JSON list of C-alpha atoms in Angstrom, two decimals:
[
{"chain": "A", "resi": 13, "resn": "MET", "atom": "CA", "xyz": [57.22, 95.21, 58.98]},
{"chain": "A", "resi": 14, "resn": "PRO", "atom": "CA", "xyz": [54.75, 96.23, 61.68]},
{"chain": "A", "resi": 15, "resn": "GLY", "atom": "CA", "xyz": [56.27, 97.81, 64.73]},
{"chain": "A", "resi": 16, "resn": "THR", "atom": "CA", "xyz": [59.89, 97.38, 63.70]},
{"chain": "A", "resi": 17, "resn": "GLY", "atom": "CA", "xyz": [60.53, 100.20, 61.28]},
{"chain": "A", "resi": 18, "resn": "ALA", "atom": "CA", "xyz": [62.74, 97.78, 59.37]},
{"chain": "A", "resi": 19, "resn": "ASP", "atom": "CA", "xyz": [61.96, 99.47, 56.05]},
{"chain": "A", "resi": 20, "resn": "THR", "atom": "CA", "xyz": [63.55, 102.72, 57.27]},
{"chain": "A", "resi": 21, "resn": "GLU", "atom": "CA", "xyz": [66.10, 101.71, 59.93]},
{"chain": "A", "resi": 22, "resn": "ARG", "atom": "CA", "xyz": [69.68, 100.89, 59.06]},
{"chain": "A", "resi": 23, "resn": "PRO", "atom": "CA", "xyz": [69.99, 97.08, 58.73]},
{"chain": "A", "resi": 24, "resn": "TYR", "atom": "CA", "xyz": [72.34, 95.13, 60.98]},
{"chain": "A", "resi": 25, "resn": "ARG", "atom": "CA", "xyz": [73.65, 93.39, 57.87]},
{"chain": "A", "resi": 26, "resn": "SER", "atom": "CA", "xyz": [72.57, 92.72, 54.30]},
{"chain": "A", "resi": 27, "resn": "VAL", "atom": "CA", "xyz": [72.94, 89.75, 51.98]},
{"chain": "A", "resi": 28, "resn": "ARG", "atom": "CA", "xyz": [72.33, 89.29, 48.26]},
{"chain": "A", "resi": 29, "resn": "VAL", "atom": "CA", "xyz": [70.58, 86.10, 47.17]},
{"chain": "A", "resi": 30, "resn": "PRO", "atom": "CA", "xyz": [69.94, 84.85, 43.61]},
{"chain": "A", "resi": 31, "resn": "ALA", "atom": "CA", "xyz": [66.21, 84.89, 42.87]},
{"chain": "A", "resi": 32, "resn": "SER", "atom": "CA", "xyz": [66.18, 81.17, 42.08]},
{"chain": "A", "resi": 33, "resn": "ARG", "atom": "CA", "xyz": [67.52, 80.38, 45.57]},
{"chain": "A", "resi": 34, "resn": "LEU", "atom": "CA", "xyz": [65.22, 82.73, 47.48]},
{"chain": "A", "resi": 35, "resn": "PRO", "atom": "CA", "xyz": [62.47, 80.21, 48.32]},
{"chain": "A", "resi": 36, "resn": "GLY", "atom": "CA", "xyz": [65.07, 77.89, 49.87]},
{"chain": "A", "resi": 37, "resn": "TRP", "atom": "CA", "xyz": [66.62, 80.81, 51.76]},
{"chain": "A", "resi": 38, "resn": "VAL", "atom": "CA", "xyz": [63.22, 81.73, 53.23]},
{"chain": "A", "resi": 39, "resn": "GLU", "atom": "CA", "xyz": [62.55, 78.13, 54.26]},
{"chain": "A", "resi": 40, "resn": "ARG", "atom": "CA", "xyz": [65.88, 77.95, 56.10]},
{"chain": "A", "resi": 41, "resn": "PHE", "atom": "CA", "xyz": [65.19, 81.33, 57.74]},
{"chain": "A", "resi": 42, "resn": "ALA", "atom": "CA", "xyz": [61.88, 79.95, 59.07]},
{"chain": "A", "resi": 43, "resn": "VAL", "atom": "CA", "xyz": [63.56, 76.77, 60.34]},
{"chain": "A", "resi": 44, "resn": "ARG", "atom": "CA", "xyz": [66.09, 78.84, 62.31]},
{"chain": "A", "resi": 45, "resn": "HIS", "atom": "CA", "xyz": [63.74, 81.50, 63.65]},
{"chain": "A", "resi": 46, "resn": "GLY", "atom": "CA", "xyz": [60.19, 80.11, 63.76]},
{"chain": "A", "resi": 47, "resn": "ASP", "atom": "CA", "xyz": [56.88, 80.91, 62.09]},
{"chain": "A", "resi": 48, "resn": "LEU", "atom": "CA", "xyz": [56.92, 83.89, 59.73]},
{"chain": "A", "resi": 49, "resn": "THR", "atom": "CA", "xyz": [54.53, 86.81, 59.38]},
{"chain": "A", "resi": 50, "resn": "TRP", "atom": "CA", "xyz": [54.63, 88.37, 55.91]},
{"chain": "A", "resi": 51, "resn": "SER", "atom": "CA", "xyz": [53.81, 91.90, 54.78]},
{"chain": "A", "resi": 52, "resn": "ALA", "atom": "CA", "xyz": [54.58, 94.16, 51.83]},
{"chain": "A", "resi": 53, "resn": "PRO", "atom": "CA", "xyz": [55.57, 97.71, 52.88]},
{"chain": "A", "resi": 54, "resn": "THR", "atom": "CA", "xyz": [55.82, 98.56, 49.16]},
{"chain": "A", "resi": 55, "resn": "ALA", "atom": "CA", "xyz": [55.44, 96.66, 45.89]},
{"chain": "A", "resi": 56, "resn": "ASN", "atom": "CA", "xyz": [59.23, 96.32, 45.78]},
{"chain": "A", "resi": 57, "resn": "GLN", "atom": "CA", "xyz": [59.64, 95.07, 49.35]},
{"chain": "A", "resi": 58, "resn": "SER", "atom": "CA", "xyz": [58.59, 91.97, 51.26]},
{"chain": "A", "resi": 59, "resn": "ALA", "atom": "CA", "xyz": [58.95, 91.99, 55.03]},
{"chain": "A", "resi": 60, "resn": "LEU", "atom": "CA", "xyz": [59.32, 88.81, 57.10]},
{"chain": "A", "resi": 61, "resn": "ALA", "atom": "CA", "xyz": [58.96, 88.85, 60.88]},
{"chain": "A", "resi": 62, "resn": "ALA", "atom": "CA", "xyz": [59.86, 85.61, 62.68]},
{"chain": "A", "resi": 63, "resn": "ALA", "atom": "CA", "xyz": [58.56, 84.27, 65.97]},
{"chain": "A", "resi": 64, "resn": "ASP", "atom": "CA", "xyz": [61.86, 84.91, 67.78]},
{"chain": "A", "resi": 65, "resn": "GLY", "atom": "CA", "xyz": [62.09, 88.57, 66.70]},
{"chain": "A", "resi": 66, "resn": "ALA", "atom": "CA", "xyz": [64.34, 88.08, 63.68]},
{"chain": "A", "resi": 67, "resn": "THR", "atom": "CA", "xyz": [63.35, 90.19, 60.69]},
{"chain": "A", "resi": 68, "resn": "ALA", "atom": "CA", "xyz": [64.25, 90.19, 57.01]},
{"chain": "A", "resi": 69, "resn": "LEU", "atom": "CA", "xyz": [63.36, 92.84, 54.46]},
{"chain": "A", "resi": 70, "resn": "VAL", "atom": "CA", "xyz": [63.53, 91.57, 50.89]},
{"chain": "A", "resi": 71, "resn": "ARG", "atom": "CA", "xyz": [64.24, 94.34, 48.38]},
{"chain": "A", "resi": 72, "resn": "TRP", "atom": "CA", "xyz": [63.17, 93.33, 44.89]},
{"chain": "A", "resi": 73, "resn": "PRO", "atom": "CA", "xyz": [65.36, 94.87, 42.15]},
{"chain": "A", "resi": 74, "resn": "LEU", "atom": "CA", "xyz": [62.71, 94.53, 39.41]},
{"chain": "A", "resi": 75, "resn": "PRO", "atom": "CA", "xyz": [59.04, 95.51, 39.37]},
{"chain": "A", "resi": 76, "resn": "GLY", "atom": "CA", "xyz": [56.44, 92.84, 39.98]},
{"chain": "A", "resi": 77, "resn": "PRO", "atom": "CA", "xyz": [53.43, 91.85, 42.11]},
{"chain": "A", "resi": 78, "resn": "ALA", "atom": "CA", "xyz": [53.55, 92.21, 45.87]},
{"chain": "A", "resi": 79, "resn": "VAL", "atom": "CA", "xyz": [54.80, 89.11, 47.71]},
{"chain": "A", "resi": 80, "resn": "THR", "atom": "CA", "xyz": [53.13, 88.32, 51.05]},
{"chain": "A", "resi": 81, "resn": "GLY", "atom": "CA", "xyz": [53.55, 84.55, 51.30]},
{"chain": "A", "resi": 82, "resn": "PRO", "atom": "CA", "xyz": [55.31, 81.45, 49.97]},
{"chain": "A", "resi": 83, "resn": "ALA", "atom": "CA", "xyz": [52.94, 80.93, 47.03]},
{"chain": "A", "resi": 84, "resn": "ALA", "atom": "CA", "xyz": [53.37, 84.50, 45.79]},
{"chain": "A", "resi": 85, "resn": "LEU", "atom": "CA", "xyz": [57.13, 84.18, 46.33]},
{"chain": "A", "resi": 86, "resn": "ALA", "atom": "CA", "xyz": [57.33, 81.08, 44.14]},
{"chain": "A", "resi": 87, "resn": "GLY", "atom": "CA", "xyz": [55.26, 82.77, 41.47]},
{"chain": "A", "resi": 88, "resn": "ARG", "atom": "CA", "xyz": [57.40, 85.89, 41.40]},
{"chain": "A", "resi": 89, "resn": "VAL", "atom": "CA", "xyz": [60.80, 84.19, 41.27]},
{"chain": "A", "resi": 90, "resn": "GLY", "atom": "CA", "xyz": [59.54, 81.72, 38.68]},
{"chain": "A", "resi": 91, "resn": "ALA", "atom": "CA", "xyz": [57.98, 84.30, 36.38]},
{"chain": "A", "resi": 92, "resn": "PRO", "atom": "CA", "xyz": [59.61, 84.50, 32.91]},
{"chain": "A", "resi": 93, "resn": "ASP", "atom": "CA", "xyz": [60.10, 88.25, 33.20]},
{"chain": "A", "resi": 94, "resn": "ASP", "atom": "CA", "xyz": [61.55, 90.16, 30.26]},
{"chain": "A", "resi": 95, "resn": "ARG", "atom": "CA", "xyz": [64.21, 92.78, 30.85]},
{"chain": "A", "resi": 96, "resn": "GLY", "atom": "CA", "xyz": [66.90, 94.59, 28.93]},
{"chain": "A", "resi": 97, "resn": "LEU", "atom": "CA", "xyz": [70.53, 94.67, 30.05]},
{"chain": "A", "resi": 98, "resn": "VAL", "atom": "CA", "xyz": [73.02, 97.40, 29.15]},
{"chain": "A", "resi": 99, "resn": "LEU", "atom": "CA", "xyz": [76.60, 96.99, 30.37]},
{"chain": "A", "resi": 100, "resn": "LEU", "atom": "CA", "xyz": [79.09, 99.71, 29.53]},
{"chain": "A", "resi": 101, "resn": "ARG", "atom": "CA", "xyz": [82.67, 100.44, 30.49]},
{"chain": "A", "resi": 102, "resn": "ARG", "atom": "CA", "xyz": [85.61, 102.12, 28.80]},
{"chain": "A", "resi": 103, "resn": "GLY", "atom": "CA", "xyz": [86.82, 98.75, 27.53]},
{"chain": "A", "resi": 104, "resn": "GLY", "atom": "CA", "xyz": [83.62, 97.71, 25.77]},
{"chain": "A", "resi": 105, "resn": "TRP", "atom": "CA", "xyz": [79.89, 97.16, 25.95]},
{"chain": "A", "resi": 106, "resn": "ALA", "atom": "CA", "xyz": [77.26, 94.42, 26.00]},
{"chain": "A", "resi": 107, "resn": "VAL", "atom": "CA", "xyz": [73.53, 94.75, 25.39]},
{"chain": "A", "resi": 108, "resn": "GLY", "atom": "CA", "xyz": [71.03, 91.94, 25.87]},
{"chain": "A", "resi": 109, "resn": "LEU", "atom": "CA", "xyz": [67.46, 90.87, 26.28]},
{"chain": "A", "resi": 110, "resn": "ALA", "atom": "CA", "xyz": [66.75, 88.36, 29.04]},
{"chain": "A", "resi": 111, "resn": "ARG", "atom": "CA", "xyz": [63.71, 86.25, 29.81]},
{"chain": "A", "resi": 112, "resn": "GLY", "atom": "CA", "xyz": [63.83, 84.71, 33.28]},
{"chain": "A", "resi": 113, "resn": "GLU", "atom": "CA", "xyz": [67.27, 83.12, 33.59]},
{"chain": "A", "resi": 114, "resn": "GLU", "atom": "CA", "xyz": [67.82, 82.96, 29.82]},
{"chain": "A", "resi": 115, "resn": "LEU", "atom": "CA", "xyz": [69.67, 85.40, 27.57]},
{"chain": "A", "resi": 116, "resn": "VAL", "atom": "CA", "xyz": [67.58, 85.43, 24.39]},
{"chain": "A", "resi": 117, "resn": "ARG", "atom": "CA", "xyz": [69.36, 88.14, 22.39]},
{"chain": "A", "resi": 118, "resn": "SER", "atom": "CA", "xyz": [72.66, 89.94, 22.66]},
{"chain": "A", "resi": 119, "resn": "LYS", "atom": "CA", "xyz": [75.10, 92.31, 20.99]},
{"chain": "A", "resi": 120, "resn": "CYS", "atom": "CA", "xyz": [78.61, 92.96, 22.28]},
{"chain": "A", "resi": 121, "resn": "GLY", "atom": "CA", "xyz": [81.51, 95.11, 21.17]},
{"chain": "A", "resi": 122, "resn": "THR", "atom": "CA", "xyz": [84.92, 96.35, 22.22]},
{"chain": "A", "resi": 123, "resn": "ARG", "atom": "CA", "xyz": [86.07, 99.92, 22.16]},
{"chain": "A", "resi": 124, "resn": "TYR", "atom": "CA", "xyz": [89.02, 101.40, 24.01]},
{"chain": "A", "resi": 125, "resn": "VAL", "atom": "CA", "xyz": [88.78, 104.74, 25.81]},
{"chain": "A", "resi": 126, "resn": "GLN", "atom": "CA", "xyz": [92.17, 105.67, 27.23]},
{"chain": "A", "resi": 127, "resn": "GLY", "atom": "CA", "xyz": [92.56, 106.94, 30.75]},
{"chain": "A", "resi": 128, "resn": "ARG", "atom": "CA", "xyz": [93.44, 110.46, 31.75]},
{"chain": "A", "resi": 129, "resn": "THR", "atom": "CA", "xyz": [97.05, 111.56, 31.31]},
{"chain": "A", "resi": 130, "resn": "LYS", "atom": "CA", "xyz": [99.20, 113.69, 33.57]},
{"chain": "A", "resi": 131, "resn": "ALA", "atom": "CA", "xyz": [100.97, 115.26, 30.62]},
{"chain": "A", "resi": 132, "resn": "GLY", "atom": "CA", "xyz": [100.57, 119.02, 30.29]},
{"chain": "A", "resi": 133, "resn": "GLY", "atom": "CA", "xyz": [100.32, 121.55, 27.47]},
{"chain": "A", "resi": 134, "resn": "TRP", "atom": "CA", "xyz": [99.66, 120.40, 23.91]},
{"chain": "A", "resi": 135, "resn": "SER", "atom": "CA", "xyz": [100.09, 116.75, 24.85]},
{"chain": "A", "resi": 136, "resn": "GLN", "atom": "CA", "xyz": [97.33, 116.96, 27.42]},
{"chain": "A", "resi": 137, "resn": "GLN", "atom": "CA", "xyz": [95.00, 118.65, 24.95]},
{"chain": "A", "resi": 138, "resn": "ARG", "atom": "CA", "xyz": [95.78, 116.08, 22.27]},
{"chain": "A", "resi": 139, "resn": "TYR", "atom": "CA", "xyz": [95.08, 113.20, 24.66]},
{"chain": "A", "resi": 140, "resn": "ALA", "atom": "CA", "xyz": [91.86, 114.86, 25.81]},
{"chain": "A", "resi": 141, "resn": "ARG", "atom": "CA", "xyz": [90.61, 115.21, 22.23]},
{"chain": "A", "resi": 142, "resn": "ARG", "atom": "CA", "xyz": [91.53, 111.60, 21.45]},
{"chain": "A", "resi": 143, "resn": "ARG", "atom": "CA", "xyz": [89.84, 110.38, 24.62]},
{"chain": "A", "resi": 144, "resn": "ALA", "atom": "CA", "xyz": [86.68, 112.35, 23.79]},
{"chain": "A", "resi": 145, "resn": "ASN", "atom": "CA", "xyz": [86.59, 110.92, 20.28]},
{"chain": "A", "resi": 146, "resn": "GLN", "atom": "CA", "xyz": [87.04, 107.39, 21.61]},
{"chain": "A", "resi": 147, "resn": "ALA", "atom": "CA", "xyz": [84.21, 107.90, 24.11]},
{"chain": "A", "resi": 148, "resn": "ASP", "atom": "CA", "xyz": [81.93, 109.24, 21.36]},
{"chain": "A", "resi": 149, "resn": "GLU", "atom": "CA", "xyz": [82.64, 106.17, 19.19]},
{"chain": "A", "resi": 150, "resn": "LEU", "atom": "CA", "xyz": [81.93, 103.87, 22.13]},
{"chain": "A", "resi": 151, "resn": "LEU", "atom": "CA", "xyz": [78.65, 105.59, 22.92]},
{"chain": "A", "resi": 152, "resn": "SER", "atom": "CA", "xyz": [77.55, 105.57, 19.29]},
{"chain": "A", "resi": 153, "resn": "ALA", "atom": "CA", "xyz": [78.12, 101.83, 19.07]},
{"chain": "A", "resi": 154, "resn": "VAL", "atom": "CA", "xyz": [76.23, 100.96, 22.25]},
{"chain": "A", "resi": 155, "resn": "GLU", "atom": "CA", "xyz": [73.41, 103.38, 21.45]},
{"chain": "A", "resi": 156, "resn": "ALA", "atom": "CA", "xyz": [72.83, 101.63, 18.12]},
{"chain": "A", "resi": 157, "resn": "ALA", "atom": "CA", "xyz": [72.71, 98.26, 19.91]},
{"chain": "A", "resi": 158, "resn": "VAL", "atom": "CA", "xyz": [70.28, 99.55, 22.53]},
{"chain": "A", "resi": 159, "resn": "ARG", "atom": "CA", "xyz": [67.95, 100.85, 19.82]},
{"chain": "A", "resi": 160, "resn": "THR", "atom": "CA", "xyz": [68.05, 97.47, 18.09]},
{"chain": "A", "resi": 161, "resn": "VAL", "atom": "CA", "xyz": [67.79, 95.12, 21.09]},
{"chain": "A", "resi": 162, "resn": "VAL", "atom": "CA", "xyz": [66.26, 96.99, 24.05]},
{"chain": "A", "resi": 163, "resn": "VAL", "atom": "CA", "xyz": [63.99, 99.68, 22.65]},
{"chain": "A", "resi": 164, "resn": "PRO", "atom": "CA", "xyz": [61.57, 97.29, 20.87]},
{"chain": "A", "resi": 165, "resn": "ALA", "atom": "CA", "xyz": [61.36, 94.96, 23.90]},
{"chain": "A", "resi": 166, "resn": "ARG", "atom": "CA", "xyz": [59.24, 95.14, 27.02]},
{"chain": "A", "resi": 167, "resn": "GLY", "atom": "CA", "xyz": [60.16, 95.22, 30.68]},
{"chain": "A", "resi": 168, "resn": "PRO", "atom": "CA", "xyz": [62.64, 97.09, 32.86]},
{"chain": "A", "resi": 169, "resn": "VAL", "atom": "CA", "xyz": [66.19, 97.93, 31.84]},
{"chain": "A", "resi": 170, "resn": "VAL", "atom": "CA", "xyz": [69.12, 96.95, 34.06]},
{"chain": "A", "resi": 171, "resn": "LEU", "atom": "CA", "xyz": [72.32, 98.99, 33.77]},
{"chain": "A", "resi": 172, "resn": "GLY", "atom": "CA", "xyz": [75.85, 98.08, 34.79]},
{"chain": "A", "resi": 173, "resn": "GLY", "atom": "CA", "xyz": [79.35, 99.51, 34.56]},
{"chain": "A", "resi": 174, "resn": "ASP", "atom": "CA", "xyz": [80.65, 103.06, 34.30]},
{"chain": "A", "resi": 175, "resn": "ARG", "atom": "CA", "xyz": [78.07, 105.43, 35.80]},
{"chain": "A", "resi": 176, "resn": "ALA", "atom": "CA", "xyz": [79.21, 108.52, 33.90]},
{"chain": "A", "resi": 177, "resn": "LEU", "atom": "CA", "xyz": [79.13, 106.73, 30.54]},
{"chain": "A", "resi": 178, "resn": "LEU", "atom": "CA", "xyz": [75.74, 105.21, 31.34]},
{"chain": "A", "resi": 179, "resn": "ASP", "atom": "CA", "xyz": [74.34, 108.63, 32.21]},
{"chain": "A", "resi": 180, "resn": "ARG", "atom": "CA", "xyz": [75.61, 109.96, 28.88]},
{"chain": "A", "resi": 181, "resn": "LEU", "atom": "CA", "xyz": [74.01, 107.03, 27.10]},
{"chain": "A", "resi": 182, "resn": "LEU", "atom": "CA", "xyz": [70.63, 107.65, 28.73]},
{"chain": "A", "resi": 183, "resn": "GLY", "atom": "CA", "xyz": [70.93, 111.30, 27.75]},
{"chain": "A", "resi": 184, "resn": "ALA", "atom": "CA", "xyz": [71.30, 110.21, 24.11]},
{"chain": "A", "resi": 185, "resn": "LEU", "atom": "CA", "xyz": [68.01, 108.29, 24.22]},
{"chain": "A", "resi": 186, "resn": "PRO", "atom": "CA", "xyz": [65.39, 110.96, 25.05]},
{"chain": "A", "resi": 187, "resn": "ASP", "atom": "CA", "xyz": [63.18, 109.83, 22.18]},
{"chain": "A", "resi": 188, "resn": "THR", "atom": "CA", "xyz": [62.79, 106.37, 23.76]},
{"chain": "A", "resi": 189, "resn": "ASP", "atom": "CA", "xyz": [61.35, 105.03, 27.02]},
{"chain": "A", "resi": 190, "resn": "VAL", "atom": "CA", "xyz": [64.66, 103.45, 28.03]},
{"chain": "A", "resi": 191, "resn": "PRO", "atom": "CA", "xyz": [65.56, 106.17, 30.61]},
{"chain": "A", "resi": 192, "resn": "ALA", "atom": "CA", "xyz": [62.15, 105.72, 32.28]},
{"chain": "A", "resi": 193, "resn": "ARG", "atom": "CA", "xyz": [62.51, 101.92, 32.30]},
{"chain": "A", "resi": 194, "resn": "ALA", "atom": "CA", "xyz": [66.04, 101.97, 33.78]},
{"chain": "A", "resi": 195, "resn": "GLY", "atom": "CA", "xyz": [66.24, 100.83, 37.40]},
{"chain": "A", "resi": 196, "resn": "GLN", "atom": "CA", "xyz": [68.15, 102.59, 40.16]},
{"chain": "A", "resi": 197, "resn": "ARG", "atom": "CA", "xyz": [70.43, 99.66, 41.06]},
{"chain": "A", "resi": 198, "resn": "ARG", "atom": "CA", "xyz": [73.44, 99.38, 38.78]},
{"chain": "A", "resi": 199, "resn": "LEU", "atom": "CA", "xyz": [75.52, 96.26, 38.49]},
{"chain": "A", "resi": 200, "resn": "ASP", "atom": "CA", "xyz": [79.24, 96.32, 39.19]},
{"chain": "A", "resi": 201, "resn": "VAL", "atom": "CA", "xyz": [80.81, 94.52, 36.23]},
{"chain": "A", "resi": 202, "resn": "PRO", "atom": "CA", "xyz": [84.25, 94.13, 34.60]},
{"chain": "A", "resi": 203, "resn": "ASP", "atom": "CA", "xyz": [84.79, 95.11, 30.95]},
{"chain": "A", "resi": 204, "resn": "PRO", "atom": "CA", "xyz": [81.65, 93.69, 29.30]},
{"chain": "A", "resi": 205, "resn": "ARG", "atom": "CA", "xyz": [81.91, 90.54, 27.22]},
{"chain": "A", "resi": 206, "resn": "LEU", "atom": "CA", "xyz": [79.33, 87.90, 26.37]},
{"chain": "A", "resi": 207, "resn": "SER", "atom": "CA", "xyz": [80.30, 85.87, 29.46]},
{"chain": "A", "resi": 208, "resn": "VAL", "atom": "CA", "xyz": [79.86, 88.96, 31.66]},
{"chain": "A", "resi": 209, "resn": "LEU", "atom": "CA", "xyz": [76.45, 89.62, 30.10]},
{"chain": "A", "resi": 210, "resn": "ARG", "atom": "CA", "xyz": [75.37, 86.05, 30.84]},
{"chain": "A", "resi": 211, "resn": "ASP", "atom": "CA", "xyz": [76.39, 86.47, 34.49]},
{"chain": "A", "resi": 212, "resn": "ALA", "atom": "CA", "xyz": [74.44, 89.74, 34.60]},
{"chain": "A", "resi": 213, "resn": "VAL", "atom": "CA", "xyz": [71.25, 87.90, 33.63]},
{"chain": "A", "resi": 214, "resn": "ALA", "atom": "CA", "xyz": [71.22, 86.19, 37.02]},
{"chain": "A", "resi": 215, "resn": "ASP", "atom": "CA", "xyz": [72.71, 89.14, 38.91]},
{"chain": "A", "resi": 216, "resn": "SER", "atom": "CA", "xyz": [69.96, 91.44, 37.64]},
{"chain": "A", "resi": 217, "resn": "ARG", "atom": "CA", "xyz": [67.32, 89.34, 39.45]},
{"chain": "A", "resi": 218, "resn": "ALA", "atom": "CA", "xyz": [69.25, 88.83, 42.70]},
{"chain": "A", "resi": 219, "resn": "VAL", "atom": "CA", "xyz": [67.52, 90.32, 45.74]},
{"chain": "A", "resi": 220, "resn": "ASP", "atom": "CA", "xyz": [69.05, 92.28, 48.61]},
{"chain": "A", "resi": 221, "resn": "ILE", "atom": "CA", "xyz": [67.87, 91.22, 52.07]},
{"chain": "A", "resi": 222, "resn": "ASP", "atom": "CA", "xyz": [68.27, 93.50, 55.11]},
{"chain": "A", "resi": 223, "resn": "LEU", "atom": "CA", "xyz": [68.52, 91.59, 58.38]},
{"chain": "A", "resi": 224, "resn": "ASN", "atom": "CA", "xyz": [68.25, 92.76, 61.97]},
{"chain": "A", "resi": 225, "resn": "GLU", "atom": "CA", "xyz": [70.63, 91.71, 64.75]},
{"chain": "A", "resi": 226, "resn": "LEU", "atom": "CA", "xyz": [68.54, 88.65, 65.65]},
{"chain": "A", "resi": 227, "resn": "ALA", "atom": "CA", "xyz": [68.55, 87.18, 62.15]}
]
């Protein structure tokens, strides 16, 4: 955003908007603040500067063409982009393939990994071994699903859930391109189920918008 430094300065506030609602959000922003000047500081950012000084920096969560106007915006949010989804927590996992707003393939499972115990001595060691075994079983199950659903597909991979478990999962897939395709933003999700995976399809495309104090 020329002259504002909005791509590096701390935003006054941020909002998250579903991709399907973004064109309407931009139209309302223009109605409130006047004519818009568009730019693209990076391929993953679109900067809007309004006539009254209000600014909005759109941060795209998925790769795609640069957006520097309404036509490009409509094309990007309407594109039937393919992406993999991997949701993982101690209570279960869900793996899917999405195309646009549609979940086209999925695998889900439940595994229980118990929490840490305050018990000491042999009890603590026994619980630790059991917990490690449960985590290994969970990771084996989700890894198999990822290799079946995500590895053969195209597009970025969106992760959600327990960061430590997800990092272990990525470490178990060095022979695939999944770690390279995984995005930085990770979804905050409850124990994964099919319903949670369906919600993640839309959440994975939602954009974060940084606003200045005039917006």
